[in-house]
XYZ file of C-alpha atoms in Angstrom:
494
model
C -49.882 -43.160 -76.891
C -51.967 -40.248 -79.003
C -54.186 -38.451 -76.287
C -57.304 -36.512 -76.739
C -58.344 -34.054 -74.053
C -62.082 -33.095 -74.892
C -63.593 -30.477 -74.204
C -61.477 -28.504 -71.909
C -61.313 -24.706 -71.477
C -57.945 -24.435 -72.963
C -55.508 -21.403 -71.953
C -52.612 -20.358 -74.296
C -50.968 -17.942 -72.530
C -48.508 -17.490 -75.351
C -51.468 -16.194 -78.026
C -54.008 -15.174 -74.730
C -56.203 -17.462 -75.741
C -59.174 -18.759 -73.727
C -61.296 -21.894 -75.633
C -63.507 -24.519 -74.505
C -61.858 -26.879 -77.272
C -60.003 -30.628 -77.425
C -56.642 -31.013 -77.685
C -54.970 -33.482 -79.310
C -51.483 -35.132 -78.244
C -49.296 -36.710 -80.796
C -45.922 -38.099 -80.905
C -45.112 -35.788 -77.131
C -46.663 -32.763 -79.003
C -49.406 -30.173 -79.122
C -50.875 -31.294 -82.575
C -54.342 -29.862 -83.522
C -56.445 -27.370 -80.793
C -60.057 -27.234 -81.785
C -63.725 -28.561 -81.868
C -64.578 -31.575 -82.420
C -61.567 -33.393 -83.113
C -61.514 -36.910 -84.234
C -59.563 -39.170 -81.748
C -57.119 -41.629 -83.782
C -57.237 -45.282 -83.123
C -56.056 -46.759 -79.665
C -55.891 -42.590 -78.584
C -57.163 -42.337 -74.892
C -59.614 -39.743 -74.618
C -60.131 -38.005 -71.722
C -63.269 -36.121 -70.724
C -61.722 -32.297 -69.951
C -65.074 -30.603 -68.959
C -65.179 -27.968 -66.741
C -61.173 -28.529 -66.589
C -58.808 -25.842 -67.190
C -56.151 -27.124 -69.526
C -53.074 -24.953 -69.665
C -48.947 -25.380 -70.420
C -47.336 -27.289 -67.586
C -45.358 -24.877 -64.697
C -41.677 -23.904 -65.676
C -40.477 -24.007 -62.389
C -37.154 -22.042 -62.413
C -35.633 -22.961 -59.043
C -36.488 -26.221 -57.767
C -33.543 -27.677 -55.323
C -35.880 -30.769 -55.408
C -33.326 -33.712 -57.116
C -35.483 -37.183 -56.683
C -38.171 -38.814 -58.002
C -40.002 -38.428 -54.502
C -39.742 -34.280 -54.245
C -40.201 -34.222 -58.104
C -43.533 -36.493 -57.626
C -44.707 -34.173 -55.095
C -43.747 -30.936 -57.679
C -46.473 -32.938 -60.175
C -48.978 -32.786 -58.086
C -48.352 -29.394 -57.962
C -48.355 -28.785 -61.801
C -45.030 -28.165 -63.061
C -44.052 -29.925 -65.364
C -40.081 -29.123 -65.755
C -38.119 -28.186 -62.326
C -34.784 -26.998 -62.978
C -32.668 -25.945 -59.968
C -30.629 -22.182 -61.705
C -30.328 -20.210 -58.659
C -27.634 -22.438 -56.730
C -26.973 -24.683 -59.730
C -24.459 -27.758 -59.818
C -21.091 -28.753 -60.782
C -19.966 -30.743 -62.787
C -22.770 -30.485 -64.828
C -22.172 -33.632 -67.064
C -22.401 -35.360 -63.910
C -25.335 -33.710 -62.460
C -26.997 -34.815 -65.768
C -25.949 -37.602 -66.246
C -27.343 -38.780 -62.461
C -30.190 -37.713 -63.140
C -30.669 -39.689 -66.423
C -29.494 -42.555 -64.703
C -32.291 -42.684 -62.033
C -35.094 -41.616 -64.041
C -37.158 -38.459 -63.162
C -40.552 -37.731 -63.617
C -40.315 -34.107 -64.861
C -37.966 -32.143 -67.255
C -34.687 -31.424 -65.759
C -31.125 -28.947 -66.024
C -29.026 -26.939 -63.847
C -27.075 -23.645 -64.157
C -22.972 -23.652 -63.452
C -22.737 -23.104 -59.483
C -20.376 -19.950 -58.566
C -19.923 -20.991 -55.343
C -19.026 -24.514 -56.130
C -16.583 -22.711 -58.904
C -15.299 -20.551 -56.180
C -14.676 -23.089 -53.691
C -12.798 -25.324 -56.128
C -10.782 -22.111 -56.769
C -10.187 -21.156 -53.500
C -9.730 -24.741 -51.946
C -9.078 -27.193 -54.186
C -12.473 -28.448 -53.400
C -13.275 -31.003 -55.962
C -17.260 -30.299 -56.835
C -19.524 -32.869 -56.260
C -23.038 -32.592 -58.129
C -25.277 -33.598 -54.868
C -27.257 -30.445 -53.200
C -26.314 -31.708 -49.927
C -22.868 -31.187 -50.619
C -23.573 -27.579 -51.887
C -25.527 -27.019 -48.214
C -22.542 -27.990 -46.386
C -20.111 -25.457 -48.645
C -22.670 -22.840 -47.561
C -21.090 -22.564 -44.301
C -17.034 -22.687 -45.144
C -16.058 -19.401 -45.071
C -13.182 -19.242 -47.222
C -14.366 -19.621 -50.500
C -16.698 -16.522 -49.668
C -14.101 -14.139 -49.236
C -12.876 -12.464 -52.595
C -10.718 -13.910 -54.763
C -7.114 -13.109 -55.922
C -6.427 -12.133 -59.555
C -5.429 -15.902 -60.641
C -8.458 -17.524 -58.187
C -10.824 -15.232 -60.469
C -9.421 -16.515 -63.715
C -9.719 -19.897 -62.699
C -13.363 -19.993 -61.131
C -14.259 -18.137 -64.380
C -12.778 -20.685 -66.653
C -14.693 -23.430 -64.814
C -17.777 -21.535 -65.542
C -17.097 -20.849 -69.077
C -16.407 -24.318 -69.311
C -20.101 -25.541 -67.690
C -21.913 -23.171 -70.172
C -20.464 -25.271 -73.059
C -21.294 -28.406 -71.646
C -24.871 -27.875 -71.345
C -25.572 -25.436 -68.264
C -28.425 -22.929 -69.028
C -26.691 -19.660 -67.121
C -24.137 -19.290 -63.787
C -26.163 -19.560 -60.551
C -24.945 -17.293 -58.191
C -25.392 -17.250 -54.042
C -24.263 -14.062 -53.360
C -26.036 -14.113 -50.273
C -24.006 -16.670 -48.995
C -20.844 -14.377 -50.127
C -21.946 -11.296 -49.168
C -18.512 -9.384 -48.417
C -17.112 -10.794 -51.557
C -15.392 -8.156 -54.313
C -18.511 -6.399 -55.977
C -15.634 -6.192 -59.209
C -16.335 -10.051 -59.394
C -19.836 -9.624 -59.876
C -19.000 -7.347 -63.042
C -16.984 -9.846 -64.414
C -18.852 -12.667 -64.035
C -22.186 -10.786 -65.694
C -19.321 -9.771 -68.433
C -19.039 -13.583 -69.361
C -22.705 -14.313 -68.863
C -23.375 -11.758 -71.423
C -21.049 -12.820 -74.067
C -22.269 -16.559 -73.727
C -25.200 -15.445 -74.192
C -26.621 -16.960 -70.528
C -28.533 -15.386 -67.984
C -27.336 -15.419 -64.371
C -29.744 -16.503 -61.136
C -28.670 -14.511 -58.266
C -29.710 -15.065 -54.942
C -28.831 -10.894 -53.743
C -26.577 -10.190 -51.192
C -27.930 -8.588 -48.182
C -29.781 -5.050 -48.567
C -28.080 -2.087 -46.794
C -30.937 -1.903 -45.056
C -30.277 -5.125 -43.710
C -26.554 -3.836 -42.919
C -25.207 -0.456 -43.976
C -22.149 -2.089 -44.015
C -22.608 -4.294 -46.954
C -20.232 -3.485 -49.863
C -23.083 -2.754 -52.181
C -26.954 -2.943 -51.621
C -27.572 -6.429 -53.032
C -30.669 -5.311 -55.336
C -28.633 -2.178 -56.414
C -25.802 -4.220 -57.306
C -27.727 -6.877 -59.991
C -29.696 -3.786 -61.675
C -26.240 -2.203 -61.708
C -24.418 -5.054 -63.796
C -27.478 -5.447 -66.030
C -26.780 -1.629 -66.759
C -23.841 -2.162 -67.201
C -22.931 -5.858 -68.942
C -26.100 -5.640 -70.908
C -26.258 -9.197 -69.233
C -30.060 -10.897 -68.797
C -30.424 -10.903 -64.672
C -32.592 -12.769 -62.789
C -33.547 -11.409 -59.374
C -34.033 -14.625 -57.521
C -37.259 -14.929 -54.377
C -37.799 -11.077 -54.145
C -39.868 -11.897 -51.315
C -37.367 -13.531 -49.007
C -34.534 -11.276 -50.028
C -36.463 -7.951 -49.850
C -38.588 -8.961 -46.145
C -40.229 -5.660 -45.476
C -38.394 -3.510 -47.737
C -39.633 -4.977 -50.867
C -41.473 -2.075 -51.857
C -38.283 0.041 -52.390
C -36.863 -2.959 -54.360
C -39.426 -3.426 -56.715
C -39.314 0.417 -57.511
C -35.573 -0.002 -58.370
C -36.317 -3.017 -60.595
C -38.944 -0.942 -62.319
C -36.623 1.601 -63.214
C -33.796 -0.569 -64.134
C -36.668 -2.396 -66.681
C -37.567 0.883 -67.519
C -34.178 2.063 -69.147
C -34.146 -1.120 -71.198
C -32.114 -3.401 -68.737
C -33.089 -7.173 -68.900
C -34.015 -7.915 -65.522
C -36.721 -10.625 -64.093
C -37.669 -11.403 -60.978
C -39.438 -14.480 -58.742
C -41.243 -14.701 -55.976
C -43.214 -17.449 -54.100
C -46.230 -16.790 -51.803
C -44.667 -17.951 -48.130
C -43.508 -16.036 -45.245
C -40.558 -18.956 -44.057
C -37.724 -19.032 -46.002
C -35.210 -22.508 -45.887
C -31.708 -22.480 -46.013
C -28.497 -24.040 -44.456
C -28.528 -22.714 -40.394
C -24.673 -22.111 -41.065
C -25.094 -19.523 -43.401
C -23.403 -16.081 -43.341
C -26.939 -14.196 -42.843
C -28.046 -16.496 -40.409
C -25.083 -15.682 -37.308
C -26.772 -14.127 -34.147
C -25.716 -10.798 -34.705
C -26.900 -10.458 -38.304
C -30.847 -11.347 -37.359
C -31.742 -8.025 -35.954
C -31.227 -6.524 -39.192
C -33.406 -9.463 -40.754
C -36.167 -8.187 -38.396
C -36.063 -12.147 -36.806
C -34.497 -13.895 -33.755
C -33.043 -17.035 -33.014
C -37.046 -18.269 -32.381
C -37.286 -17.828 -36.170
C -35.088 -20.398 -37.446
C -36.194 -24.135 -36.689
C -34.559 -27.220 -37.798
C -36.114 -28.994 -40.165
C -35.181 -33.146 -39.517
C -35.843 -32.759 -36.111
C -38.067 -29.871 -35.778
C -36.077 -28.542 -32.746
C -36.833 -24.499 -32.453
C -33.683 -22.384 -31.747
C -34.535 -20.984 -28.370
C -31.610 -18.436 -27.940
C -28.144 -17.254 -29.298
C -26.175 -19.731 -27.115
C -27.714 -22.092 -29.253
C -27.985 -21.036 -32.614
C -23.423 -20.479 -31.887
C -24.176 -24.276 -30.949
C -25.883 -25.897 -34.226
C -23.852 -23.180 -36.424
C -20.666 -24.906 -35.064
C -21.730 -28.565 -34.685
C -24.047 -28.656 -37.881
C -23.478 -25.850 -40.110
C -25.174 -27.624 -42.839
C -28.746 -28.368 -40.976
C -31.847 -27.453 -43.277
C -33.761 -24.927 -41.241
C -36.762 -23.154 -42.057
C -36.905 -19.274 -41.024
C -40.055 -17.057 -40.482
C -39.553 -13.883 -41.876
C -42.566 -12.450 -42.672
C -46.225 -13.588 -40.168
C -48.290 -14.395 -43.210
C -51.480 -14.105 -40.029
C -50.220 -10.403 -40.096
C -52.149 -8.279 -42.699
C -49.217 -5.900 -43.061
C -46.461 -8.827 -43.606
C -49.391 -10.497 -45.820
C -49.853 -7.457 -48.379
C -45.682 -7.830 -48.726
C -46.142 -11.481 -49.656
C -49.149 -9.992 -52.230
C -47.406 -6.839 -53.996
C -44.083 -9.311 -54.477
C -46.185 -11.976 -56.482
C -48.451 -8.993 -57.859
C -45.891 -7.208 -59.366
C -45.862 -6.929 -62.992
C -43.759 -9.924 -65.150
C -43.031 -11.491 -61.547
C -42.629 -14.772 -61.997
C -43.627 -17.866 -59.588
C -40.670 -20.112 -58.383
C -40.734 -22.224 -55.522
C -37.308 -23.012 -54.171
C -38.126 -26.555 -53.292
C -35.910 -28.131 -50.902
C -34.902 -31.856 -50.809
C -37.458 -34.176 -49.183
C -35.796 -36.301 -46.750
C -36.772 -38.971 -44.135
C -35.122 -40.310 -40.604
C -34.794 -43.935 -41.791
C -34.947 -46.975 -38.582
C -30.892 -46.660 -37.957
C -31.116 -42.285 -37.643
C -29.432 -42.267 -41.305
C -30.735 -39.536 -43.436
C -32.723 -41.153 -46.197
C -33.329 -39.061 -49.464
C -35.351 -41.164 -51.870
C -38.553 -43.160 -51.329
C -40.258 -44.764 -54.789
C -43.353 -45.312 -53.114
C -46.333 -43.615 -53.638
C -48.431 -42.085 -51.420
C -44.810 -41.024 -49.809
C -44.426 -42.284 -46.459
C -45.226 -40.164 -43.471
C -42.553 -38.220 -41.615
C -41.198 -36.678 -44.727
C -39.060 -33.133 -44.067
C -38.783 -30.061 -46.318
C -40.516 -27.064 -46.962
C -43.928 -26.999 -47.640
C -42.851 -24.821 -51.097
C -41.901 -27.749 -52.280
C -45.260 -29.428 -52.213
C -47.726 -26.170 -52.929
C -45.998 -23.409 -54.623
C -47.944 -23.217 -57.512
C -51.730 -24.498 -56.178
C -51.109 -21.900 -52.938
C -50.071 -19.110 -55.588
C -52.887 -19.946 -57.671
C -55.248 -20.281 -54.792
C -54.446 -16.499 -53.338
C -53.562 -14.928 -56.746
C -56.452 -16.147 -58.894
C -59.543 -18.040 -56.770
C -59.009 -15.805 -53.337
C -58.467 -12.245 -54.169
C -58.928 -12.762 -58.827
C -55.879 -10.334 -58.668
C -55.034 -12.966 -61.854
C -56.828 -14.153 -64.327
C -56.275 -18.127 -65.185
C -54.470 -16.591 -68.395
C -52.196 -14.125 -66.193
C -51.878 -17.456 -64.302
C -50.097 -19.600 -66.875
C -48.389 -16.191 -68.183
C -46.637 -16.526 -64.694
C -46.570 -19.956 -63.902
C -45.718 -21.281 -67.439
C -44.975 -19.112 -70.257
C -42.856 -16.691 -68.778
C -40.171 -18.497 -66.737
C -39.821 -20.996 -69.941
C -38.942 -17.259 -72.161
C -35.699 -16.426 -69.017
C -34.356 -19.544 -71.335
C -35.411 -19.276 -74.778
C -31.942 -17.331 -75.512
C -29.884 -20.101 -74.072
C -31.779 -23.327 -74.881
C -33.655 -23.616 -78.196
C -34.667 -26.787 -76.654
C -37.404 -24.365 -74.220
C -39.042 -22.414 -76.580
C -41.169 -25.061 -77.258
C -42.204 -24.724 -73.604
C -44.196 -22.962 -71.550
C -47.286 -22.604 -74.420
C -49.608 -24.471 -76.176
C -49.673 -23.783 -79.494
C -48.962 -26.715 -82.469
C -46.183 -28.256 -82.262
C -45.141 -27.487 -78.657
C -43.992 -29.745 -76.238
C -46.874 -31.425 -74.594
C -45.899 -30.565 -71.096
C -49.417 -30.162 -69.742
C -51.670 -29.572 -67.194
C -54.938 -29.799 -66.413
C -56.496 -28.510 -63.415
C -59.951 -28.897 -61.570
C -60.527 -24.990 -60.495
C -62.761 -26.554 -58.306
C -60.645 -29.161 -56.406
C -57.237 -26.480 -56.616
C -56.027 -26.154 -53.668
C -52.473 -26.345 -51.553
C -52.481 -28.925 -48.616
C -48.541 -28.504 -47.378
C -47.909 -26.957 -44.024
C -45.366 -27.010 -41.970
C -46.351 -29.344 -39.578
C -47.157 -31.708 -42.835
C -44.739 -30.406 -45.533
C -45.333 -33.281 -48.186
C -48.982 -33.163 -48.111
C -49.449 -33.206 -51.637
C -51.808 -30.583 -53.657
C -55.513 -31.195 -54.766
C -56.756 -30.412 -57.904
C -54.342 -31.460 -60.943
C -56.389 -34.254 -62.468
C -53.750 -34.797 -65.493
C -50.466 -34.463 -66.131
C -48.412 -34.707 -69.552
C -44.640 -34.174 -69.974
C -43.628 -34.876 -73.450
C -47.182 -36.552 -73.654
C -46.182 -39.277 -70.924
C -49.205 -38.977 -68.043
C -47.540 -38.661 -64.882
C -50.440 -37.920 -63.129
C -53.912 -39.546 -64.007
C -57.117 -38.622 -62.455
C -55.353 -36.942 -59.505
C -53.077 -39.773 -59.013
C -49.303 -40.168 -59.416
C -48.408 -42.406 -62.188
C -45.604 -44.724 -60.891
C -43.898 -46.093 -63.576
C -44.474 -42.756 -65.282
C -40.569 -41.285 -65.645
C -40.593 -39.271 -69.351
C -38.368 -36.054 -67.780
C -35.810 -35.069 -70.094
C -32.550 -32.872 -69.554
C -33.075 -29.285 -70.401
C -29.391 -28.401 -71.890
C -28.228 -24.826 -72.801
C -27.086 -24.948 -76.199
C -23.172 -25.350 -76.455
């Protein structure tokens, strides 16, 4: 159905733009941006005053893979959630699962290094599920590095997911952080020639550990020096903790000497990750600036009280979703880190939603719920639910360090322009101009707000009254549409 938004103040980041005009949806596109427009028969018109309609959120690294966590990401604003900095493999498959359920929002993956590396290393047959990726976080032998013929082959399976569709190589080197620094090299090498950018969650920072083979900043400015490969710094703000100052300077200088390097950052001081993983062992949170208190478990909310029993869960359930304080956003210092990462020039918003899960009657994990409002006792991260209305909320309403066109800039425009070299299929995203994609939002300024905590993670936000992807409303007058399931696969071009 044709829809006619009247009367909005309309925000083209793309062509800084800021109207009180209609818009007019055709056929899932932007078709005519003015005043006065004439509404074609059976269009619904809806009344946009005193609305801010802008291009739906690009959200660059979403681990959110159901129609539940991706309902929850509408409410929110974006639009198309694609999960780049851990990726999945095989991608067909990934795709093609997803396509198979149904998803409310736009869709793709990158090619997953670590799942590469552990099918190198172990034989490991990939499985395109993120829980299975959480539980490889924790085996420690596809982390080490890899011979000469385990290289070749985890780059050939790479190689092989860029030409099926993947849109760049995800890359946990946090999660690998002893591996070769060589292997790095090589794999930006390959990016580069494909024409694909890479998502890299850093290895640790030697201020972290001085005895880490390379600073894990230093060594992603280094290979986009050195590949001429585009880099994509993923959550500056988790990776960097207190030390993000120094980080951002190196990033500026790297930009500086004409390396393409971008960066993301989301606007909360907890973290989530497997409790198994490499940065997460009792010895290595001193250099984190956290203790075992830090980390609690997400299901069943239990908080770590000492090392005896972080050795415990590491052992027994390596692959546990935990959430970990790293920074006290009720401390003004840690606060002002939070602000300067999402402040910084070109940085981009990303949430790293996590999977919503629930404890279903019999104590299975369930991972999927259809209904709508979701049902209560939901776990994840309360990213997952309020990325973009928090980041909007301190950034622009709070502390106007944005304007609502530096907003969409970040939220929108920018992250969709990371993929305009490998997917021609984006570049219609992430602005409003005619003929783009009518991935849209449209927000009460009024109303905006974040309601996820941690207590109540899937609390959805307030304040997106519509909600177009590909001209589909997903969300109508602030309410999830439930038949509503127009996402399409975003697919690097072969």
């Amino acid at each position: 159905m044709d829809t006619l938004l009247r009367g909005g103040r309309v925000i083209d980041p793309k062509t800084e733009t800021d109207q009180v005009a209609d818009l007019l949806i055709t056929d899932g596109r932007v078709a005519a941006i003015g005043d006065g427009l004439t509404a074609p028969d059976h269009a619904d018109v809806v009344d946009a005053a005193g609305l801010i309609v802008g291009p739906g959120f690009v959200d660059l690294h979403s681990h959110v893979h159901s129609i539940a966590g991706q309902r929850l990401q509408a409410m929110d604003g974006v639009t198309t959630a694609l999960d780049l900095e851990a990726g999945l493999m095989p991608i067909a498959e990934a795709l093609a699962r997803a396509a198979a359920d149904g998803r409310p929002l736009n869709y793709g993956f990158s090619a997953s290094w670590s799942q590469a590396r552990a099918y190198a290393h172990l034989d490991r047959v990939p499985v395109a599920d993120f829980t299975a990726s959480m539980d490889l976080l924790a085996k420690p032998d596809w982390q080490r590095s890899s011979s000469p013929a385990e290289r070749r082959r985890w780059l050939g399976l790479l190689e092989d997911e860029l030409g099926a569709g993947a849109l760049g190589i995800g890359v946990l080197m946090g999660y690998a952080p002893r591996s070769d620094p060589d292997e790095y090299l090589e794999l930006s090498r390959l990016a580069a020639a494909a024409h694909a950018p890479t998502f890299t969650h850093v290895r640790e920072l030697i201020e972290a550990d001085p005895r880490t083979p390379i600073d894990g900043s230093e060594e992603l400015v280094r290979a986009a020096a050195e590949t001429g490969a585009a880099m994509h710094h993923c959550h500056v703000n988790s990776t960097s903790l207190r030390h993000v100052d120094r980080v951002l300077a190196l990033l500026d200088r790297s930009r500086a000497a004409g390396s393409r390097v971008t960066v993301e950052a989301y606007p909360y001081g907890a973290g989530s990750t497997a409790i198994g993983a490499f940065f997460l062992a009792s010895e290595k949170l001193p250099g984190l600036g956290i203790t075992p208190s830090s980390l609690v478990l997400v299901e069943t909310g239990e908080r770590i009280v000492d090392e005896a029993r972080l050795r415990e869960v590491r052992a027994t359930d390596p692959g546990a979703t935990c959430i970990v304080t790293f920074l006290d956003e009720a401390d003004p210092f840690d606060r002002a880190h939070l602000h300067r990462a999402l402040a910084y020039p070109d940085s981009i918003v990303a949430s790293d939603a996590m999977p919503v899960s629930w404890t279903g009657p019999d104590g299975a994990t369930v991972h999927e719920q259809r209904e709508w409002p979701l049902p209560a006792g939901g776990h994840t991260h309360p990213r997952t639910a309020g990325t973009f209305a928090k980041s909007l909320r301190l950034m622009v309403l709070d502390s106007g360090t944005w304007s609502w066109t530096e907003a969409f800039r970040r939220c929108s425009y920018l992250p969709a322009r990371v993929l305009d070299e490998v997917s021609t299929g984006m570049r219609a995203k992430g602005h409003l101009t005619v003929g783009a994609d009518a991935d849209i939002v449209v927000i009460d300024p009024a109303m905006l707000t974040d309601r996820a905590t941690y207590t109540h993670p899937t609390r959805p936000s307030r304040g997106v009254r519509q909600l177009y992807v590909h001209g589909t409303p997903v969300v109508h007058a602030g309410e999830i549409v439930i038949d509503a399931l127009p996402g399409r696969a975003v697919r690097g071009d072969a």
